[in-house]
């Protein structure tokens, strides 16, 4: 009995030892053969452009005065549009068979206007509270929101801007917040969805704001209530974004090293801010006062990102040299000033003085009315500069409406000038576009005829407008 019990105990012990050994080997084999979890990657373009250009007929425009958007002017010039691109620019161009020839004698050709600051779609016409979708005024930093998710493509303002020669624009959130959210660049070809209008491969922008607006909105909502509170808010947001960026970098490094790390938790706001720190998203900052712009340049250097433009820049003339040194554009009005304290020290020579300092000057609208006549806004700034003794040519002034805004939006390799190979975004004007009486007669986007003033039947009309004819409209 003792032997049987002993043998049973020995057998049981050996069996358990064997099972444990086998289990251990199995776990080792399982561990050795275990593959890494799938790499978690953030989709940086979850809402890609579905833009398709209009059908484009090969077109030769002849006998025009041509402003190339780079500061050059050609007389008795011609421009050939083919396959959606600019094929040739010069004085003696031969066209292939079946080319449509437009005689532009006495008329002018320019690149399409690029508006660097629009709120079309997010503050749509008609002006009603139901259409107020530009400011997410729930907390000072709302980097998680994207303007494209507020845009109403049926806003009649798009077609009215098209009739003013605007071929591309940046649509921004409003300026209530320290960080207002992402902007989007669109082709001004009204369509059913915003994705159908998105400028292909254009980088996203980030709207930020300094000065009176954030402290007015949040002064009684937990702050910030002062300009120093504003700056503390930016800095904390960048500190948090930098830490978030480093977490993801460590995750990718560990994964590359063969480890099996756990991906950090996604944060939409920090995704956007980290995109700025990576150089993928461009900062456009609402800022009026010169001193505040300099403070924001200091913050930019502290966290190693680039401010692409100061929007409105009413006092840009005071620091035009610093803007040039730091490669920052200033998008400005011709003559808006005095409507609040931070706009009080505006001068009409602001834009030409920024140009004179070899900084990047832009004429912008920030208005569903102004966007319809940006050529006249540039004309006002040009004449104000000339009266002050600042000698700027019309050809150079047109860079304020085309090349410079295109550069600030990261699309200058595709549009903003009349260069061979670029998108055929072209406007034929009835007269000198700096004249009050000039009208955009033909507007081409990617070589397709998007607007023909002499053919009202072709004018784009949104469903919203049907049966609600406005003065001068054809419906």
Short mmCIF file of C-alpha atoms in Angstrom, two decimals:
data_model
loop_
_atom_site.label_atom_id
_atom_site.label_comp_id
_atom_site.label_asym_id
_atom_site.label_seq_id
_atom_site.Cartn_x
_atom_site.Cartn_y
_atom_site.Cartn_z
CA UNK A 1 0.00 0.00 0.00
CA UNK A 2 2.83 2.33 0.86
CA UNK A 3 4.65 1.41 -2.37
CA UNK A 4 1.51 1.96 -4.45
CA UNK A 5 0.95 5.35 -2.85
CA UNK A 6 4.58 6.29 -3.33
CA UNK A 7 4.58 5.15 -6.95
CA UNK A 8 1.35 7.09 -7.59
CA UNK A 9 2.85 10.20 -6.03
CA UNK A 10 6.03 9.82 -8.04
CA UNK A 11 4.04 9.27 -11.25
CA UNK A 12 1.87 12.26 -10.52
CA UNK A 13 4.89 14.45 -9.80
CA UNK A 14 6.66 13.34 -12.96
CA UNK A 15 3.51 13.89 -14.98
CA UNK A 16 2.98 17.37 -13.55
CA UNK A 17 6.66 18.16 -14.18
CA UNK A 18 6.35 16.94 -17.75
CA UNK A 19 3.18 18.92 -18.30
CA UNK A 20 4.79 22.02 -16.84
CA UNK A 21 7.84 21.52 -19.05
CA UNK A 22 5.65 21.04 -22.12
CA UNK A 23 3.55 24.06 -21.19
CA UNK A 24 6.67 26.14 -20.69
CA UNK A 25 8.02 25.05 -24.08
CA UNK A 26 4.69 25.86 -25.66
CA UNK A 27 4.67 29.31 -24.13
CA UNK A 28 8.23 29.87 -25.23
CA UNK A 29 7.43 28.74 -28.75
CA UNK A 30 4.29 30.88 -28.71
CA UNK A 31 6.25 33.86 -27.46
CA UNK A 32 9.03 33.31 -29.99
CA UNK A 33 6.59 33.02 -32.86
CA UNK A 34 4.29 35.86 -31.79
CA UNK A 35 4.15 38.61 -34.36
CA UNK A 36 3.90 42.29 -33.57
CA UNK A 37 0.47 43.81 -33.49
CA UNK A 38 -0.32 45.72 -36.64
CA UNK A 39 1.31 49.14 -36.77
CA UNK A 40 -1.13 51.91 -35.91
CA UNK A 41 -0.76 54.76 -38.37
CA UNK A 42 -2.68 58.03 -38.39
CA UNK A 43 -4.37 58.76 -41.70
CA UNK A 44 -3.36 62.34 -42.42
CA UNK A 45 -5.89 62.73 -45.22
CA UNK A 46 -9.10 60.97 -44.15
CA UNK A 47 -11.28 63.21 -46.34
CA UNK A 48 -9.38 63.33 -49.65
CA UNK A 49 -10.21 65.63 -52.51
CA UNK A 50 -12.60 64.28 -55.13
CA UNK A 51 -12.19 67.36 -57.33
CA UNK A 52 -12.52 66.82 -61.06
CA UNK A 53 -11.75 69.68 -63.44
CA UNK A 54 -14.19 70.88 -66.04
CA UNK A 55 -13.76 69.60 -69.58
CA UNK A 56 -11.14 71.85 -71.15
CA UNK A 57 -10.94 72.88 -74.79
CA UNK A 58 -7.57 73.92 -76.14
CA UNK A 59 -7.75 77.73 -76.10
CA UNK A 60 -5.49 80.50 -77.38
CA UNK A 61 -6.08 84.01 -76.04
CA UNK A 62 -4.36 86.63 -78.20
CA UNK A 63 -3.52 90.35 -78.37
CA UNK A 64 -3.71 91.04 -74.63
CA UNK A 65 -1.75 92.90 -72.02
CA UNK A 66 -0.59 90.08 -69.77
CA UNK A 67 0.44 90.25 -66.11
CA UNK A 68 2.28 87.02 -65.31
CA UNK A 69 1.71 87.15 -61.55
CA UNK A 70 5.45 87.27 -60.91
CA UNK A 71 5.92 90.98 -61.51
CA UNK A 72 6.24 90.82 -65.28
CA UNK A 73 4.08 92.47 -67.95
CA UNK A 74 3.86 91.59 -71.66
CA UNK A 75 2.18 93.67 -74.37
CA UNK A 76 0.39 92.16 -77.40
CA UNK A 77 0.81 88.79 -75.72
CA UNK A 78 -0.84 85.43 -76.18
CA UNK A 79 -1.39 82.50 -73.85
CA UNK A 80 -2.17 78.90 -74.85
CA UNK A 81 -4.23 76.67 -72.54
CA UNK A 82 -4.07 72.96 -73.30
CA UNK A 83 -5.01 69.84 -71.30
CA UNK A 84 -5.78 71.99 -68.28
CA UNK A 85 -2.31 73.50 -68.17
CA UNK A 86 -0.57 76.61 -69.43
CA UNK A 87 1.17 75.41 -72.56
CA UNK A 88 2.82 78.60 -73.79
CA UNK A 89 3.08 82.32 -73.01
CA UNK A 90 4.58 84.88 -75.37
CA UNK A 91 4.13 87.15 -78.37
CA UNK A 92 4.15 84.63 -81.19
CA UNK A 93 2.44 81.35 -80.38
CA UNK A 94 1.25 78.81 -82.91
CA UNK A 95 -1.77 76.79 -81.89
CA UNK A 96 -2.71 73.23 -82.85
CA UNK A 97 -5.70 72.51 -85.05
CA UNK A 98 -9.19 72.89 -83.59
CA UNK A 99 -7.95 75.42 -81.05
CA UNK A 100 -10.51 77.97 -79.89
CA UNK A 101 -9.05 81.43 -80.44
CA UNK A 102 -10.19 84.33 -78.25
CA UNK A 103 -9.21 87.76 -79.55
CA UNK A 104 -8.40 89.83 -76.48
CA UNK A 105 -7.54 93.08 -78.20
CA UNK A 106 -7.74 95.91 -75.67
CA UNK A 107 -8.15 93.44 -72.80
CA UNK A 108 -5.91 92.10 -70.04
CA UNK A 109 -5.03 88.59 -68.83
CA UNK A 110 -3.91 87.71 -65.29
CA UNK A 111 -3.56 84.61 -63.15
CA UNK A 112 -6.75 83.76 -61.29
CA UNK A 113 -7.11 85.53 -57.97
CA UNK A 114 -6.24 83.48 -54.88
CA UNK A 115 -7.99 84.72 -51.73
CA UNK A 116 -5.96 83.75 -48.66
CA UNK A 117 -8.75 84.57 -46.20
CA UNK A 118 -12.36 83.64 -46.85
CA UNK A 119 -15.26 82.44 -44.72
CA UNK A 120 -17.52 81.45 -47.59
CA UNK A 121 -19.52 78.38 -46.67
CA UNK A 122 -18.82 78.57 -42.93
CA UNK A 123 -20.62 81.93 -42.72
CA UNK A 124 -22.86 81.40 -45.71
CA UNK A 125 -25.33 83.72 -47.41
CA UNK A 126 -27.99 84.54 -46.37
CA UNK A 127 -26.54 85.79 -43.11
CA UNK A 128 -28.49 83.89 -40.46
CA UNK A 129 -27.68 82.28 -37.13
CA UNK A 130 -28.34 78.89 -38.70
CA UNK A 131 -25.42 79.57 -41.08
CA UNK A 132 -23.01 80.67 -38.34
CA UNK A 133 -20.62 77.71 -38.38
CA UNK A 134 -17.20 79.32 -38.27
CA UNK A 135 -16.41 79.59 -34.55
CA UNK A 136 -16.46 76.63 -32.16
CA UNK A 137 -16.65 78.87 -29.08
CA UNK A 138 -16.60 76.13 -26.47
CA UNK A 139 -13.00 76.37 -25.28
CA UNK A 140 -9.95 78.44 -26.21
CA UNK A 141 -8.12 75.68 -28.08
CA UNK A 142 -10.30 73.84 -30.62
CA UNK A 143 -7.63 72.48 -32.93
CA UNK A 144 -9.75 69.34 -33.37
CA UNK A 145 -12.29 71.03 -35.65
CA UNK A 146 -11.93 71.29 -39.43
CA UNK A 147 -13.56 74.12 -41.40
CA UNK A 148 -14.47 71.77 -44.24
CA UNK A 149 -17.00 70.06 -41.97
CA UNK A 150 -18.95 73.32 -41.68
CA UNK A 151 -18.81 74.48 -45.30
CA UNK A 152 -22.10 74.69 -47.18
CA UNK A 153 -21.14 74.25 -50.86
CA UNK A 154 -24.40 75.87 -51.98
CA UNK A 155 -23.36 79.26 -50.57
CA UNK A 156 -24.19 81.71 -53.41
CA UNK A 157 -21.01 83.57 -52.48
CA UNK A 158 -18.87 81.07 -54.35
CA UNK A 159 -20.37 81.95 -57.73
CA UNK A 160 -20.25 85.65 -56.99
CA UNK A 161 -16.56 85.35 -56.15
CA UNK A 162 -16.02 83.44 -59.38
CA UNK A 163 -17.52 86.36 -61.30
CA UNK A 164 -14.85 88.51 -59.62
CA UNK A 165 -12.01 86.39 -60.98
CA UNK A 166 -11.35 84.29 -57.85
CA UNK A 167 -10.20 80.80 -58.83
CA UNK A 168 -8.93 79.48 -55.46
CA UNK A 169 -9.38 80.40 -51.83
CA UNK A 170 -8.55 79.38 -48.28
CA UNK A 171 -11.62 78.94 -46.08
CA UNK A 172 -10.81 79.44 -42.41
CA UNK A 173 -12.59 79.04 -39.08
CA UNK A 174 -13.32 82.29 -37.29
CA UNK A 175 -11.08 84.14 -34.86
CA UNK A 176 -12.79 83.63 -31.50
CA UNK A 177 -10.28 81.07 -30.25
CA UNK A 178 -6.56 80.93 -29.54
CA UNK A 179 -6.53 77.96 -31.89
CA UNK A 180 -9.63 77.85 -34.05
CA UNK A 181 -9.07 74.70 -36.12
CA UNK A 182 -8.03 73.60 -39.58
CA UNK A 183 -8.57 75.61 -42.72
CA UNK A 184 -9.03 74.15 -46.19
CA UNK A 185 -8.03 75.39 -49.65
CA UNK A 186 -10.58 74.97 -52.42
CA UNK A 187 -10.92 75.43 -56.14
CA UNK A 188 -13.71 77.94 -56.70
CA UNK A 189 -15.76 75.56 -58.77
CA UNK A 190 -19.08 75.23 -56.93
CA UNK A 191 -20.15 71.60 -56.55
CA UNK A 192 -22.28 69.27 -54.44
CA UNK A 193 -19.76 68.47 -51.70
CA UNK A 194 -16.76 70.23 -50.26
CA UNK A 195 -14.57 67.25 -51.18
CA UNK A 196 -15.50 67.96 -54.81
CA UNK A 197 -14.06 71.48 -54.37
CA UNK A 198 -10.92 70.70 -52.36
CA UNK A 199 -7.70 71.78 -54.04
CA UNK A 200 -5.85 68.48 -54.68
CA UNK A 201 -2.73 68.04 -52.53
CA UNK A 202 -3.01 71.48 -50.94
CA UNK A 203 -1.69 71.37 -47.37
CA UNK A 204 -4.05 72.06 -44.50
CA UNK A 205 -3.78 75.31 -42.60
CA UNK A 206 -4.29 76.05 -38.91
CA UNK A 207 -6.20 79.16 -37.86
CA UNK A 208 -4.92 80.86 -34.74
CA UNK A 209 -5.85 84.25 -33.30
CA UNK A 210 -4.22 86.74 -30.98
CA UNK A 211 -5.42 89.95 -29.46
CA UNK A 212 -8.88 91.14 -28.52
CA UNK A 213 -11.10 88.37 -29.85
CA UNK A 214 -10.05 85.42 -27.65
CA UNK A 215 -9.88 87.49 -24.48
CA UNK A 216 -13.27 89.06 -25.19
CA UNK A 217 -14.93 85.68 -25.85
CA UNK A 218 -13.35 83.82 -22.94
CA UNK A 219 -12.76 86.59 -20.40
CA UNK A 220 -15.92 85.58 -18.52
CA UNK A 221 -15.81 81.90 -19.48
CA UNK A 222 -12.74 80.81 -17.53
CA UNK A 223 -10.12 82.72 -19.50
CA UNK A 224 -7.94 83.84 -21.03
CA UNK A 225 -9.00 87.38 -20.24
CA UNK A 226 -5.73 89.18 -21.03
CA UNK A 227 -3.11 89.15 -23.76
CA UNK A 228 -0.65 87.49 -21.38
CA UNK A 229 -3.29 84.83 -20.78
CA UNK A 230 -3.53 84.33 -24.54
CA UNK A 231 0.20 83.69 -24.81
CA UNK A 232 0.17 81.28 -21.88
CA UNK A 233 -2.60 79.39 -23.66
CA UNK A 234 -0.62 79.04 -26.89
CA UNK A 235 2.48 77.91 -25.07
CA UNK A 236 0.65 75.27 -23.05
CA UNK A 237 -1.00 73.95 -26.19
CA UNK A 238 2.38 73.62 -27.91
CA UNK A 239 3.93 71.96 -24.84
CA UNK A 240 1.14 69.38 -24.83
CA UNK A 241 1.43 68.86 -28.58
CA UNK A 242 5.19 68.36 -28.38
CA UNK A 243 4.76 65.69 -25.68
CA UNK A 244 2.08 63.98 -27.78
CA UNK A 245 4.33 64.05 -30.85
CA UNK A 246 7.17 62.50 -28.86
CA UNK A 247 4.88 59.70 -27.63
CA UNK A 248 4.04 58.75 -31.19
CA UNK A 249 7.69 59.01 -32.26
CA UNK A 250 8.70 56.65 -29.44
CA UNK A 251 5.93 54.27 -30.44
CA UNK A 252 7.21 54.14 -34.03
CA UNK A 253 10.84 53.79 -32.91
CA UNK A 254 9.96 50.92 -30.58
CA UNK A 255 7.95 49.22 -33.30
CA UNK A 256 10.82 49.57 -35.74
CA UNK A 257 13.12 48.02 -33.12
CA UNK A 258 10.98 44.87 -33.08
CA UNK A 259 9.19 45.58 -29.85
CA UNK A 260 5.43 45.32 -29.45
CA UNK A 261 4.53 48.77 -28.08
CA UNK A 262 1.04 50.03 -27.39
CA UNK A 263 -0.01 52.95 -29.57
CA UNK A 264 -0.76 56.22 -27.77
CA UNK A 265 -4.39 57.27 -27.51
CA UNK A 266 -5.48 59.43 -30.41
CA UNK A 267 -6.28 63.09 -29.74
CA UNK A 268 -7.72 65.05 -32.67
CA UNK A 269 -6.61 68.45 -31.38
CA UNK A 270 -3.06 67.29 -30.77
CA UNK A 271 -2.99 65.52 -34.14
CA UNK A 272 -3.41 68.92 -35.77
CA UNK A 273 -0.90 70.71 -33.55
CA UNK A 274 1.64 67.92 -34.02
CA UNK A 275 1.08 68.28 -37.77
CA UNK A 276 2.22 71.88 -37.45
CA UNK A 277 5.33 70.82 -35.53
CA UNK A 278 6.05 68.27 -38.27
CA UNK A 279 5.77 70.99 -40.92
CA UNK A 280 2.73 69.42 -42.61
CA UNK A 281 0.16 72.06 -41.58
CA UNK A 282 0.61 75.79 -42.19
CA UNK A 283 -0.16 78.38 -39.49
CA UNK A 284 -2.28 81.38 -40.49
CA UNK A 285 -2.60 83.74 -37.55
CA UNK A 286 -5.17 86.50 -37.08
CA UNK A 287 -3.09 89.32 -35.59
CA UNK A 288 -3.43 93.11 -35.79
CA UNK A 289 -0.82 94.78 -33.60
CA UNK A 290 2.86 94.83 -34.44
CA UNK A 291 3.96 94.04 -30.88
CA UNK A 292 1.76 90.95 -30.78
CA UNK A 293 3.09 89.70 -34.09
CA UNK A 294 6.61 89.92 -32.69
CA UNK A 295 5.55 88.01 -29.56
CA UNK A 296 4.08 85.29 -31.78
CA UNK A 297 7.33 85.13 -33.75
CA UNK A 298 9.08 84.53 -30.41
CA UNK A 299 6.65 81.72 -29.55
CA UNK A 300 7.16 80.29 -33.03
CA UNK A 301 10.89 80.13 -32.42
CA UNK A 302 10.44 78.68 -28.93
CA UNK A 303 8.55 75.67 -30.31
CA UNK A 304 10.24 75.49 -33.71
CA UNK A 305 7.32 75.84 -36.09
CA UNK A 306 6.64 78.28 -38.91
CA UNK A 307 3.96 80.95 -39.05
CA UNK A 308 3.09 81.15 -42.73
CA UNK A 309 1.03 84.32 -42.55
CA UNK A 310 -0.37 86.94 -40.25
CA UNK A 311 -3.94 87.58 -41.29
CA UNK A 312 -5.24 91.18 -41.31
CA UNK A 313 -1.85 92.53 -40.17
CA UNK A 314 -3.13 96.09 -39.70
CA UNK A 315 0.20 97.17 -38.20
CA UNK A 316 2.41 95.03 -40.45
CA UNK A 317 4.05 98.18 -41.82
CA UNK A 318 5.72 98.72 -38.44
CA UNK A 319 7.58 95.40 -38.57
CA UNK A 320 7.79 94.73 -42.32
CA UNK A 321 11.54 94.07 -42.02
CA UNK A 322 10.94 91.41 -39.36
CA UNK A 323 8.31 89.75 -41.52
CA UNK A 324 10.80 89.56 -44.36
CA UNK A 325 13.54 88.19 -42.09
CA UNK A 326 11.25 85.45 -40.78
CA UNK A 327 9.65 84.53 -44.13
CA UNK A 328 6.14 85.41 -42.96
CA UNK A 329 3.49 86.80 -45.30
CA UNK A 330 1.03 89.47 -44.21
CA UNK A 331 -2.51 89.21 -45.62
CA UNK A 332 -4.10 92.65 -45.37
CA UNK A 333 -7.06 94.85 -46.23
CA UNK A 334 -6.54 97.91 -48.36
CA UNK A 335 -8.26 100.35 -46.01
CA UNK A 336 -10.18 98.70 -43.16
CA UNK A 337 -9.20 100.22 -39.83
CA UNK A 338 -10.53 101.70 -36.59
CA UNK A 339 -13.42 99.32 -35.96
CA UNK A 340 -11.79 98.23 -32.68
CA UNK A 341 -8.80 99.37 -30.66
CA UNK A 342 -6.32 96.91 -32.11
CA UNK A 343 -7.30 98.12 -35.61
CA UNK A 344 -6.92 101.79 -34.69
CA UNK A 345 -3.39 102.36 -35.98
CA UNK A 346 -4.03 101.16 -39.51
CA UNK A 347 -2.79 103.20 -42.46
CA UNK A 348 -3.74 103.06 -46.14
CA UNK A 349 -0.10 102.59 -47.16
CA UNK A 350 0.22 99.35 -45.16
CA UNK A 351 0.33 96.95 -48.11
CA UNK A 352 2.77 98.95 -50.27
CA UNK A 353 5.05 99.53 -47.29
CA UNK A 354 5.23 95.78 -46.65
CA UNK A 355 6.03 95.32 -50.35
CA UNK A 356 8.68 98.03 -50.19
CA UNK A 357 10.44 96.09 -47.41
CA UNK A 358 10.61 93.01 -49.69
CA UNK A 359 8.21 91.14 -47.44
CA UNK A 360 5.37 88.98 -48.73
CA UNK A 361 2.31 91.23 -49.13
CA UNK A 362 -1.17 89.81 -49.78
CA UNK A 363 -4.53 91.47 -50.40
CA UNK A 364 -7.28 89.38 -48.79
CA UNK A 365 -11.03 89.74 -48.41
CA UNK A 366 -12.36 88.31 -45.11
CA UNK A 367 -15.69 89.31 -46.63
CA UNK A 368 -18.31 87.83 -48.92
CA UNK A 369 -18.56 91.30 -50.48
CA UNK A 370 -14.87 92.14 -50.74
CA UNK A 371 -14.07 88.83 -52.41
CA UNK A 372 -16.17 89.94 -55.38
CA UNK A 373 -13.85 92.87 -56.16
CA UNK A 374 -10.40 92.04 -54.84
CA UNK A 375 -8.86 93.57 -57.96
CA UNK A 376 -10.25 96.93 -56.80
CA UNK A 377 -8.89 96.39 -53.29
CA UNK A 378 -5.43 95.90 -54.79
CA UNK A 379 -5.93 99.00 -56.93
CA UNK A 380 -6.70 101.10 -53.83
CA UNK A 381 -3.55 99.88 -52.08
CA UNK A 382 -1.45 100.49 -55.18
CA UNK A 383 -2.69 104.08 -55.60
CA UNK A 384 -2.25 104.83 -51.90
CA UNK A 385 1.35 103.69 -52.11
CA UNK A 386 2.02 105.73 -55.23
CA UNK A 387 0.62 108.85 -53.58
CA UNK A 388 3.06 108.25 -50.72
CA UNK A 389 5.96 108.04 -53.17
CA UNK A 390 6.27 104.25 -53.16
CA UNK A 391 6.86 103.25 -56.78
CA UNK A 392 5.23 99.89 -57.40
CA UNK A 393 4.18 98.66 -60.83
CA UNK A 394 0.79 97.16 -61.61
CA UNK A 395 2.56 93.91 -62.52
CA UNK A 396 4.18 93.76 -59.09
CA UNK A 397 0.91 94.67 -57.36
CA UNK A 398 -0.83 91.70 -58.98
CA UNK A 399 1.50 89.39 -57.01
CA UNK A 400 -0.56 90.47 -53.97
CA UNK A 401 -3.52 88.62 -55.49
CA UNK A 402 -1.88 85.57 -57.04
CA UNK A 403 1.70 84.48 -56.41
CA UNK A 404 2.00 85.62 -52.80
CA UNK A 405 -1.27 84.11 -51.52
CA UNK A 406 -0.49 80.93 -53.44
CA UNK A 407 2.90 80.76 -51.72
CA UNK A 408 1.31 81.27 -48.31
CA UNK A 409 -1.12 78.39 -48.98
CA UNK A 410 1.54 76.00 -50.24
CA UNK A 411 0.09 75.79 -53.77
CA UNK A 412 2.44 78.05 -55.72
CA UNK A 413 3.92 75.08 -57.55
CA UNK A 414 0.49 74.59 -59.12
CA UNK A 415 -1.12 78.03 -59.45
CA UNK A 416 -0.64 81.75 -58.83
CA UNK A 417 1.36 82.65 -61.95
CA UNK A 418 1.17 82.29 -65.71
CA UNK A 419 4.05 79.87 -66.16
CA UNK A 420 4.27 76.94 -68.54
CA UNK A 421 3.17 73.72 -66.85
CA UNK A 422 1.06 75.33 -64.14
CA UNK A 423 -2.68 74.91 -63.82
CA UNK A 424 -4.51 77.04 -66.35
CA UNK A 425 -6.22 79.27 -63.77
CA UNK A 426 -6.60 82.35 -65.93
CA UNK A 427 -8.81 85.46 -66.09
CA UNK A 428 -9.54 87.61 -69.15
CA UNK A 429 -10.49 91.13 -68.02
CA UNK A 430 -12.51 93.58 -70.10
CA UNK A 431 -9.99 96.33 -69.30
CA UNK A 432 -7.08 97.13 -67.03
CA UNK A 433 -7.99 95.08 -63.90
CA UNK A 434 -6.91 97.98 -61.68
CA UNK A 435 -9.73 100.04 -63.15
CA UNK A 436 -13.01 100.42 -61.28
CA UNK A 437 -14.79 99.60 -64.52
CA UNK A 438 -12.95 96.35 -65.36
CA UNK A 439 -14.92 93.12 -65.24
CA UNK A 440 -13.82 89.50 -65.38
CA UNK A 441 -15.17 88.36 -68.76
CA UNK A 442 -13.81 84.81 -68.90
CA UNK A 443 -12.57 82.78 -65.93
CA UNK A 444 -10.77 79.51 -66.54
CA UNK A 445 -10.02 76.95 -63.83
CA UNK A 446 -7.69 74.15 -64.94
CA UNK A 447 -8.34 75.29 -68.48
CA UNK A 448 -12.08 74.74 -68.22
CA UNK A 449 -14.33 77.75 -68.79
CA UNK A 450 -15.87 78.27 -65.34
CA UNK A 451 -17.44 81.68 -65.98
CA UNK A 452 -18.43 83.53 -69.15
CA UNK A 453 -19.92 86.94 -68.43
CA UNK A 454 -21.43 87.15 -71.89
CA UNK A 455 -23.29 83.86 -71.50
CA UNK A 456 -25.63 84.13 -68.49
CA UNK A 457 -27.12 80.72 -69.32
CA UNK A 458 -23.79 79.18 -68.28
CA UNK A 459 -23.62 80.80 -64.84
CA UNK A 460 -23.49 78.38 -61.93
CA UNK A 461 -26.60 78.48 -59.75
CA UNK A 462 -27.03 76.67 -56.44
CA UNK A 463 -30.24 74.83 -55.68
CA UNK A 464 -30.77 77.30 -52.85
CA UNK A 465 -31.00 80.22 -55.30
CA UNK A 466 -33.60 78.70 -57.61
CA UNK A 467 -36.77 80.76 -57.49
CA UNK A 468 -35.04 83.47 -55.44
CA UNK A 469 -33.61 85.73 -58.09
CA UNK A 470 -31.35 88.52 -56.92
CA UNK A 471 -30.77 91.77 -58.77
CA UNK A 472 -28.71 91.15 -61.88
CA UNK A 473 -28.96 87.38 -61.63
CA UNK A 474 -30.14 85.15 -64.43
CA UNK A 475 -32.16 82.16 -63.25
#
